[in-house]
JSON list of C-alpha atoms and ligand atoms in Angstrom, two decimals:
[
{"chain": "A", "resi": 1, "resn": "UNK", "atom": "CA", "xyz": [112.36, 80.19, 31.34]},
{"chain": "A", "resi": 2, "resn": "UNK", "atom": "CA", "xyz": [111.26, 76.61, 31.72]},
{"chain": "A", "resi": 3, "resn": "UNK", "atom": "CA", "xyz": [107.56, 75.97, 32.22]},
{"chain": "A", "resi": 4, "resn": "UNK", "atom": "CA", "xyz": [106.41, 72.45, 32.93]},
{"chain": "A", "resi": 5, "resn": "UNK", "atom": "CA", "xyz": [104.31, 71.04, 30.09]},
{"chain": "A", "resi": 6, "resn": "UNK", "atom": "CA", "xyz": [101.26, 70.39, 32.30]},
{"chain": "A", "resi": 7, "resn": "UNK", "atom": "CA", "xyz": [101.52, 73.80, 33.88]},
{"chain": "A", "resi": 8, "resn": "UNK", "atom": "CA", "xyz": [101.64, 75.39, 30.44]},
{"chain": "A", "resi": 9, "resn": "UNK", "atom": "CA", "xyz": [98.58, 73.42, 29.42]},
{"chain": "A", "resi": 10, "resn": "UNK", "atom": "CA", "xyz": [96.68, 74.63, 32.47]},
{"chain": "A", "resi": 11, "resn": "UNK", "atom": "CA", "xyz": [97.65, 78.22, 31.64]},
{"chain": "A", "resi": 12, "resn": "UNK", "atom": "CA", "xyz": [96.43, 77.75, 28.08]},
{"chain": "A", "resi": 13, "resn": "UNK", "atom": "CA", "xyz": [93.16, 76.19, 29.22]},
{"chain": "A", "resi": 14, "resn": "UNK", "atom": "CA", "xyz": [92.62, 79.12, 31.63]},
{"chain": "A", "resi": 15, "resn": "UNK", "atom": "CA", "xyz": [93.21, 81.65, 28.87]},
{"chain": "A", "resi": 16, "resn": "UNK", "atom": "CA", "xyz": [90.83, 79.82, 26.54]},
{"chain": "A", "resi": 17, "resn": "UNK", "atom": "CA", "xyz": [88.11, 79.75, 29.24]},
{"chain": "A", "resi": 18, "resn": "UNK", "atom": "CA", "xyz": [88.51, 83.48, 29.87]},
{"chain": "A", "resi": 19, "resn": "UNK", "atom": "CA", "xyz": [88.29, 84.14, 26.13]},
{"chain": "A", "resi": 20, "resn": "UNK", "atom": "CA", "xyz": [85.12, 82.03, 25.90]},
{"chain": "A", "resi": 21, "resn": "UNK", "atom": "CA", "xyz": [83.58, 84.03, 28.76]},
{"chain": "A", "resi": 22, "resn": "UNK", "atom": "CA", "xyz": [84.57, 87.34, 27.21]},
{"chain": "A", "resi": 23, "resn": "UNK", "atom": "CA", "xyz": [83.19, 86.35, 23.81]},
{"chain": "A", "resi": 24, "resn": "UNK", "atom": "CA", "xyz": [79.91, 85.11, 25.37]},
{"chain": "A", "resi": 25, "resn": "UNK", "atom": "CA", "xyz": [79.46, 88.43, 27.19]},
{"chain": "A", "resi": 26, "resn": "UNK", "atom": "CA", "xyz": [80.05, 90.36, 23.98]},
{"chain": "A", "resi": 27, "resn": "UNK", "atom": "CA", "xyz": [77.73, 88.10, 21.97]},
{"chain": "A", "resi": 28, "resn": "UNK", "atom": "CA", "xyz": [74.94, 88.22, 24.57]},
{"chain": "A", "resi": 29, "resn": "UNK", "atom": "CA", "xyz": [75.16, 91.96, 24.90]},
{"chain": "A", "resi": 30, "resn": "UNK", "atom": "CA", "xyz": [75.67, 93.06, 21.29]},
{"chain": "A", "resi": 31, "resn": "UNK", "atom": "CA", "xyz": [74.20, 90.19, 19.26]},
{"chain": "A", "resi": 32, "resn": "UNK", "atom": "CA", "xyz": [71.39, 88.97, 21.52]},
{"chain": "A", "resi": 33, "resn": "UNK", "atom": "CA", "xyz": [70.75, 92.37, 23.12]},
{"chain": "A", "resi": 34, "resn": "UNK", "atom": "CA", "xyz": [70.72, 91.09, 26.71]},
{"chain": "A", "resi": 35, "resn": "UNK", "atom": "CA", "xyz": [71.22, 93.97, 29.14]},
{"chain": "A", "resi": 36, "resn": "UNK", "atom": "CA", "xyz": [71.04, 94.41, 32.89]},
{"chain": "A", "resi": 37, "resn": "UNK", "atom": "CA", "xyz": [67.65, 95.77, 33.97]},
{"chain": "A", "resi": 38, "resn": "UNK", "atom": "CA", "xyz": [67.44, 99.53, 34.07]},
{"chain": "A", "resi": 39, "resn": "UNK", "atom": "CA", "xyz": [65.01, 101.87, 35.73]},
{"chain": "A", "resi": 40, "resn": "UNK", "atom": "CA", "xyz": [62.68, 103.11, 32.96]},
{"chain": "A", "resi": 41, "resn": "UNK", "atom": "CA", "xyz": [62.05, 106.58, 34.46]},
{"chain": "A", "resi": 42, "resn": "UNK", "atom": "CA", "xyz": [63.46, 108.56, 36.09]},
{"chain": "A", "resi": 43, "resn": "UNK", "atom": "CA", "xyz": [67.01, 107.56, 35.48]},
{"chain": "A", "resi": 44, "resn": "UNK", "atom": "CA", "xyz": [69.88, 107.89, 37.81]},
{"chain": "A", "resi": 45, "resn": "UNK", "atom": "CA", "xyz": [70.08, 109.37, 41.23]},
{"chain": "A", "resi": 46, "resn": "UNK", "atom": "CA", "xyz": [68.36, 112.03, 43.25]},
{"chain": "A", "resi": 47, "resn": "UNK", "atom": "CA", "xyz": [69.67, 114.37, 45.87]},
{"chain": "A", "resi": 48, "resn": "UNK", "atom": "CA", "xyz": [68.16, 113.22, 49.19]},
{"chain": "A", "resi": 49, "resn": "UNK", "atom": "CA", "xyz": [68.48, 116.73, 50.60]},
{"chain": "A", "resi": 50, "resn": "UNK", "atom": "CA", "xyz": [66.21, 118.28, 47.97]},
{"chain": "A", "resi": 51, "resn": "UNK", "atom": "CA", "xyz": [64.17, 115.30, 46.78]},
{"chain": "A", "resi": 52, "resn": "UNK", "atom": "CA", "xyz": [61.11, 116.35, 48.82]},
{"chain": "A", "resi": 53, "resn": "UNK", "atom": "CA", "xyz": [61.25, 119.97, 47.65]},
{"chain": "A", "resi": 54, "resn": "UNK", "atom": "CA", "xyz": [58.28, 120.90, 45.42]},
{"chain": "A", "resi": 55, "resn": "UNK", "atom": "CA", "xyz": [59.24, 121.18, 41.76]},
{"chain": "A", "resi": 56, "resn": "UNK", "atom": "CA", "xyz": [62.54, 119.33, 42.15]},
{"chain": "A", "resi": 57, "resn": "UNK", "atom": "CA", "xyz": [61.35, 115.76, 41.70]},
{"chain": "A", "resi": 58, "resn": "UNK", "atom": "CA", "xyz": [58.12, 113.74, 41.59]},
{"chain": "A", "resi": 59, "resn": "UNK", "atom": "CA", "xyz": [58.63, 113.07, 45.33]},
{"chain": "A", "resi": 60, "resn": "UNK", "atom": "CA", "xyz": [58.22, 116.81, 45.92]},
{"chain": "A", "resi": 61, "resn": "UNK", "atom": "CA", "xyz": [54.71, 116.78, 44.46]},
{"chain": "A", "resi": 62, "resn": "UNK", "atom": "CA", "xyz": [51.74, 116.75, 46.86]},
{"chain": "A", "resi": 63, "resn": "UNK", "atom": "CA", "xyz": [51.22, 113.23, 48.20]},
{"chain": "A", "resi": 64, "resn": "UNK", "atom": "CA", "xyz": [47.91, 112.71, 46.36]},
{"chain": "A", "resi": 65, "resn": "UNK", "atom": "CA", "xyz": [49.58, 113.51, 43.02]},
{"chain": "A", "resi": 66, "resn": "UNK", "atom": "CA", "xyz": [52.38, 110.99, 43.45]},
{"chain": "A", "resi": 67, "resn": "UNK", "atom": "CA", "xyz": [50.05, 108.21, 42.43]},
{"chain": "A", "resi": 68, "resn": "UNK", "atom": "CA", "xyz": [48.82, 108.45, 38.87]},
{"chain": "A", "resi": 69, "resn": "UNK", "atom": "CA", "xyz": [47.25, 106.42, 36.10]},
{"chain": "A", "resi": 70, "resn": "UNK", "atom": "CA", "xyz": [49.52, 106.60, 33.07]},
{"chain": "A", "resi": 71, "resn": "UNK", "atom": "CA", "xyz": [47.50, 104.32, 30.78]},
{"chain": "A", "resi": 72, "resn": "UNK", "atom": "CA", "xyz": [44.41, 102.15, 31.18]},
{"chain": "A", "resi": 73, "resn": "UNK", "atom": "CA", "xyz": [45.13, 99.85, 34.16]},
{"chain": "A", "resi": 74, "resn": "UNK", "atom": "CA", "xyz": [48.71, 101.17, 34.33]},
{"chain": "A", "resi": 75, "resn": "UNK", "atom": "CA", "xyz": [49.72, 103.15, 37.36]},
{"chain": "A", "resi": 76, "resn": "UNK", "atom": "CA", "xyz": [52.89, 104.63, 38.72]},
{"chain": "A", "resi": 77, "resn": "UNK", "atom": "CA", "xyz": [53.53, 105.69, 42.26]},
{"chain": "A", "resi": 78, "resn": "UNK", "atom": "CA", "xyz": [56.34, 107.77, 43.70]},
{"chain": "A", "resi": 79, "resn": "UNK", "atom": "CA", "xyz": [56.71, 106.77, 47.34]},
{"chain": "A", "resi": 80, "resn": "UNK", "atom": "CA", "xyz": [58.98, 108.72, 49.66]},
{"chain": "A", "resi": 81, "resn": "UNK", "atom": "CA", "xyz": [60.41, 106.82, 52.59]},
{"chain": "A", "resi": 82, "resn": "UNK", "atom": "CA", "xyz": [61.27, 108.86, 55.64]},
{"chain": "A", "resi": 83, "resn": "UNK", "atom": "CA", "xyz": [61.42, 108.30, 59.37]},
{"chain": "A", "resi": 84, "resn": "UNK", "atom": "CA", "xyz": [58.95, 106.68, 60.02]},
{"chain": "A", "resi": 85, "resn": "UNK", "atom": "CA", "xyz": [56.43, 106.58, 57.27]},
{"chain": "A", "resi": 86, "resn": "UNK", "atom": "CA", "xyz": [55.87, 106.02, 53.58]},
{"chain": "A", "resi": 87, "resn": "UNK", "atom": "CA", "xyz": [54.15, 108.79, 51.64]},
{"chain": "A", "resi": 88, "resn": "UNK", "atom": "CA", "xyz": [51.74, 107.93, 50.16]},
{"chain": "A", "resi": 89, "resn": "UNK", "atom": "CA", "xyz": [50.97, 105.05, 52.51]},
{"chain": "A", "resi": 90, "resn": "UNK", "atom": "CA", "xyz": [47.61, 104.02, 51.07]},
{"chain": "A", "resi": 91, "resn": "UNK", "atom": "CA", "xyz": [47.13, 103.23, 47.42]},
{"chain": "A", "resi": 92, "resn": "UNK", "atom": "CA", "xyz": [44.00, 101.89, 45.77]},
{"chain": "A", "resi": 93, "resn": "UNK", "atom": "CA", "xyz": [43.95, 100.26, 42.33]},
{"chain": "A", "resi": 94, "resn": "UNK", "atom": "CA", "xyz": [41.39, 98.16, 40.47]},
{"chain": "A", "resi": 95, "resn": "UNK", "atom": "CA", "xyz": [42.01, 94.45, 39.97]},
{"chain": "A", "resi": 96, "resn": "UNK", "atom": "CA", "xyz": [44.27, 93.64, 37.05]},
{"chain": "A", "resi": 97, "resn": "UNK", "atom": "CA", "xyz": [46.28, 96.84, 37.39]},
{"chain": "A", "resi": 98, "resn": "UNK", "atom": "CA", "xyz": [50.00, 97.06, 36.82]},
{"chain": "A", "resi": 99, "resn": "UNK", "atom": "CA", "xyz": [51.77, 99.33, 39.23]},
{"chain": "A", "resi": 100, "resn": "UNK", "atom": "CA", "xyz": [55.30, 100.64, 38.87]},
{"chain": "A", "resi": 101, "resn": "UNK", "atom": "CA", "xyz": [56.83, 101.69, 42.16]},
{"chain": "A", "resi": 102, "resn": "UNK", "atom": "CA", "xyz": [59.49, 104.38, 42.33]},
{"chain": "A", "resi": 103, "resn": "UNK", "atom": "CA", "xyz": [60.79, 104.69, 45.84]},
{"chain": "A", "resi": 104, "resn": "UNK", "atom": "CA", "xyz": [63.53, 106.71, 47.43]},
{"chain": "A", "resi": 105, "resn": "UNK", "atom": "CA", "xyz": [64.43, 107.92, 50.90]},
{"chain": "A", "resi": 106, "resn": "UNK", "atom": "CA", "xyz": [65.14, 111.41, 52.10]},
{"chain": "A", "resi": 107, "resn": "UNK", "atom": "CA", "xyz": [66.95, 110.42, 55.28]},
{"chain": "A", "resi": 108, "resn": "UNK", "atom": "CA", "xyz": [68.21, 106.96, 56.19]},
{"chain": "A", "resi": 109, "resn": "UNK", "atom": "CA", "xyz": [68.12, 103.49, 54.61]},
{"chain": "A", "resi": 110, "resn": "UNK", "atom": "CA", "xyz": [64.68, 101.91, 54.68]},
{"chain": "A", "resi": 111, "resn": "UNK", "atom": "CA", "xyz": [63.21, 98.79, 53.18]},
{"chain": "A", "resi": 112, "resn": "UNK", "atom": "CA", "xyz": [60.09, 98.17, 51.12]},
{"chain": "A", "resi": 113, "resn": "UNK", "atom": "CA", "xyz": [58.52, 94.75, 51.23]},
{"chain": "A", "resi": 114, "resn": "UNK", "atom": "CA", "xyz": [55.09, 94.27, 49.70]},
{"chain": "A", "resi": 115, "resn": "UNK", "atom": "CA", "xyz": [53.59, 91.26, 51.37]},
{"chain": "A", "resi": 116, "resn": "UNK", "atom": "CA", "xyz": [52.22, 88.52, 49.17]},
{"chain": "A", "resi": 117, "resn": "UNK", "atom": "CA", "xyz": [54.42, 89.57, 46.24]},
{"chain": "A", "resi": 118, "resn": "UNK", "atom": "CA", "xyz": [58.10, 89.28, 45.41]},
{"chain": "A", "resi": 119, "resn": "UNK", "atom": "CA", "xyz": [58.58, 93.05, 45.76]},
{"chain": "A", "resi": 120, "resn": "UNK", "atom": "CA", "xyz": [61.35, 93.57, 48.28]},
{"chain": "A", "resi": 121, "resn": "UNK", "atom": "CA", "xyz": [63.72, 96.49, 47.88]},
{"chain": "A", "resi": 122, "resn": "UNK", "atom": "CA", "xyz": [66.26, 98.43, 49.85]},
{"chain": "A", "resi": 123, "resn": "UNK", "atom": "CA", "xyz": [65.42, 102.13, 49.89]},
{"chain": "A", "resi": 124, "resn": "UNK", "atom": "CA", "xyz": [68.65, 104.08, 49.89]},
{"chain": "A", "resi": 125, "resn": "UNK", "atom": "CA", "xyz": [68.93, 107.88, 50.14]},
{"chain": "A", "resi": 126, "resn": "UNK", "atom": "CA", "xyz": [69.99, 109.22, 46.75]},
{"chain": "A", "resi": 127, "resn": "UNK", "atom": "CA", "xyz": [68.99, 106.09, 44.84]},
{"chain": "A", "resi": 128, "resn": "UNK", "atom": "CA", "xyz": [65.74, 105.29, 43.09]},
{"chain": "A", "resi": 129, "resn": "UNK", "atom": "CA", "xyz": [64.42, 101.78, 43.68]},
{"chain": "A", "resi": 130, "resn": "UNK", "atom": "CA", "xyz": [61.92, 100.62, 41.15]},
{"chain": "A", "resi": 131, "resn": "UNK", "atom": "CA", "xyz": [59.88, 97.48, 40.47]},
{"chain": "A", "resi": 132, "resn": "UNK", "atom": "CA", "xyz": [56.57, 96.78, 38.83]},
{"chain": "A", "resi": 133, "resn": "UNK", "atom": "CA", "xyz": [53.87, 94.26, 39.60]},
{"chain": "A", "resi": 134, "resn": "UNK", "atom": "CA", "xyz": [50.45, 93.28, 38.33]},
{"chain": "A", "resi": 135, "resn": "UNK", "atom": "CA", "xyz": [47.69, 92.72, 40.87]},
{"chain": "A", "resi": 136, "resn": "UNK", "atom": "CA", "xyz": [45.09, 90.19, 39.77]},
{"chain": "A", "resi": 137, "resn": "UNK", "atom": "CA", "xyz": [43.81, 89.18, 43.21]},
{"chain": "A", "resi": 138, "resn": "UNK", "atom": "CA", "xyz": [41.64, 91.67, 45.11]},
{"chain": "A", "resi": 139, "resn": "UNK", "atom": "CA", "xyz": [42.60, 92.31, 48.70]},
{"chain": "A", "resi": 140, "resn": "UNK", "atom": "CA", "xyz": [44.74, 94.39, 50.96]},
{"chain": "A", "resi": 141, "resn": "UNK", "atom": "CA", "xyz": [48.50, 94.11, 50.60]},
{"chain": "A", "resi": 142, "resn": "UNK", "atom": "CA", "xyz": [50.56, 95.56, 53.41]},
{"chain": "A", "resi": 143, "resn": "UNK", "atom": "CA", "xyz": [53.92, 97.07, 52.67]},
{"chain": "A", "resi": 144, "resn": "UNK", "atom": "CA", "xyz": [56.41, 97.35, 55.46]},
{"chain": "A", "resi": 145, "resn": "UNK", "atom": "CA", "xyz": [59.83, 98.79, 56.07]},
{"chain": "A", "resi": 146, "resn": "UNK", "atom": "CA", "xyz": [62.08, 95.80, 56.64]},
{"chain": "A", "resi": 147, "resn": "UNK", "atom": "CA", "xyz": [65.35, 97.60, 57.34]},
{"chain": "A", "resi": 148, "resn": "UNK", "atom": "CA", "xyz": [65.75, 98.77, 60.90]},
{"chain": "A", "resi": 149, "resn": "UNK", "atom": "CA", "xyz": [65.66, 102.57, 60.63]},
{"chain": "A", "resi": 150, "resn": "UNK", "atom": "CA", "xyz": [65.35, 103.83, 64.17]},
{"chain": "A", "resi": 151, "resn": "UNK", "atom": "CA", "xyz": [63.06, 103.95, 67.13]},
{"chain": "A", "resi": 152, "resn": "UNK", "atom": "CA", "xyz": [59.83, 104.22, 65.08]},
{"chain": "A", "resi": 153, "resn": "UNK", "atom": "CA", "xyz": [60.75, 101.53, 62.54]},
{"chain": "A", "resi": 154, "resn": "UNK", "atom": "CA", "xyz": [57.81, 99.31, 63.47]},
{"chain": "A", "resi": 155, "resn": "UNK", "atom": "CA", "xyz": [55.32, 102.08, 62.61]},
{"chain": "A", "resi": 156, "resn": "UNK", "atom": "CA", "xyz": [56.55, 102.35, 59.04]},
{"chain": "A", "resi": 157, "resn": "UNK", "atom": "CA", "xyz": [54.04, 100.59, 56.85]},
{"chain": "A", "resi": 158, "resn": "UNK", "atom": "CA", "xyz": [51.22, 101.16, 54.42]},
{"chain": "A", "resi": 159, "resn": "UNK", "atom": "CA", "xyz": [48.57, 99.41, 52.40]},
{"chain": "A", "resi": 160, "resn": "UNK", "atom": "CA", "xyz": [47.94, 98.72, 48.76]},
{"chain": "A", "resi": 161, "resn": "UNK", "atom": "CA", "xyz": [44.27, 98.01, 48.17]},
{"chain": "A", "resi": 162, "resn": "UNK", "atom": "CA", "xyz": [43.25, 96.01, 45.11]},
{"chain": "A", "resi": 163, "resn": "UNK", "atom": "CA", "xyz": [39.55, 96.48, 44.46]},
{"chain": "A", "resi": 164, "resn": "UNK", "atom": "CA", "xyz": [37.44, 93.78, 42.80]},
{"chain": "B", "resi": 1, "resn": "CUA", "atom": "CU1", "xyz": [62.07, 102.59, 57.75]},
{"chain": "B", "resi": 1, "resn": "CUA", "atom": "CU2", "xyz": [62.51, 100.68, 59.13]}
]
């Protein structure tokens, strides 16, 4: 089979580029230890049909127990999205606190946007969305559902209060 010289060169260059990419991925992952971000806890997925059942998951705990201090100034909160509310929908932390949000939905797709921060997640039934943020400025931060989720979508919001 005859392959034009320039065409062959282009094929060789393409193969070399692919090899460079493959080697850089392997080096960054195994030598430099760069990994895609992973949810610290809990890992994996939840069953949206049972996620709100007591004893099955943290989202089945009573609402007031879904927000806890895990270390000095370190909090975690398990928020359940459902039509058309977040539970819990009012969280109070002292200034300087770091909060890790674990959010899931038991019915349809919702959104979670914490105003004044870069926290903006899709809340998908069966998936756990997680982000963490540190709050150094006292004030009230509203969080809203920003995915249209039905006739009561506009009532789906809550407040994170950062106390001085
Ligand atoms: Cu939930 Cu819009």
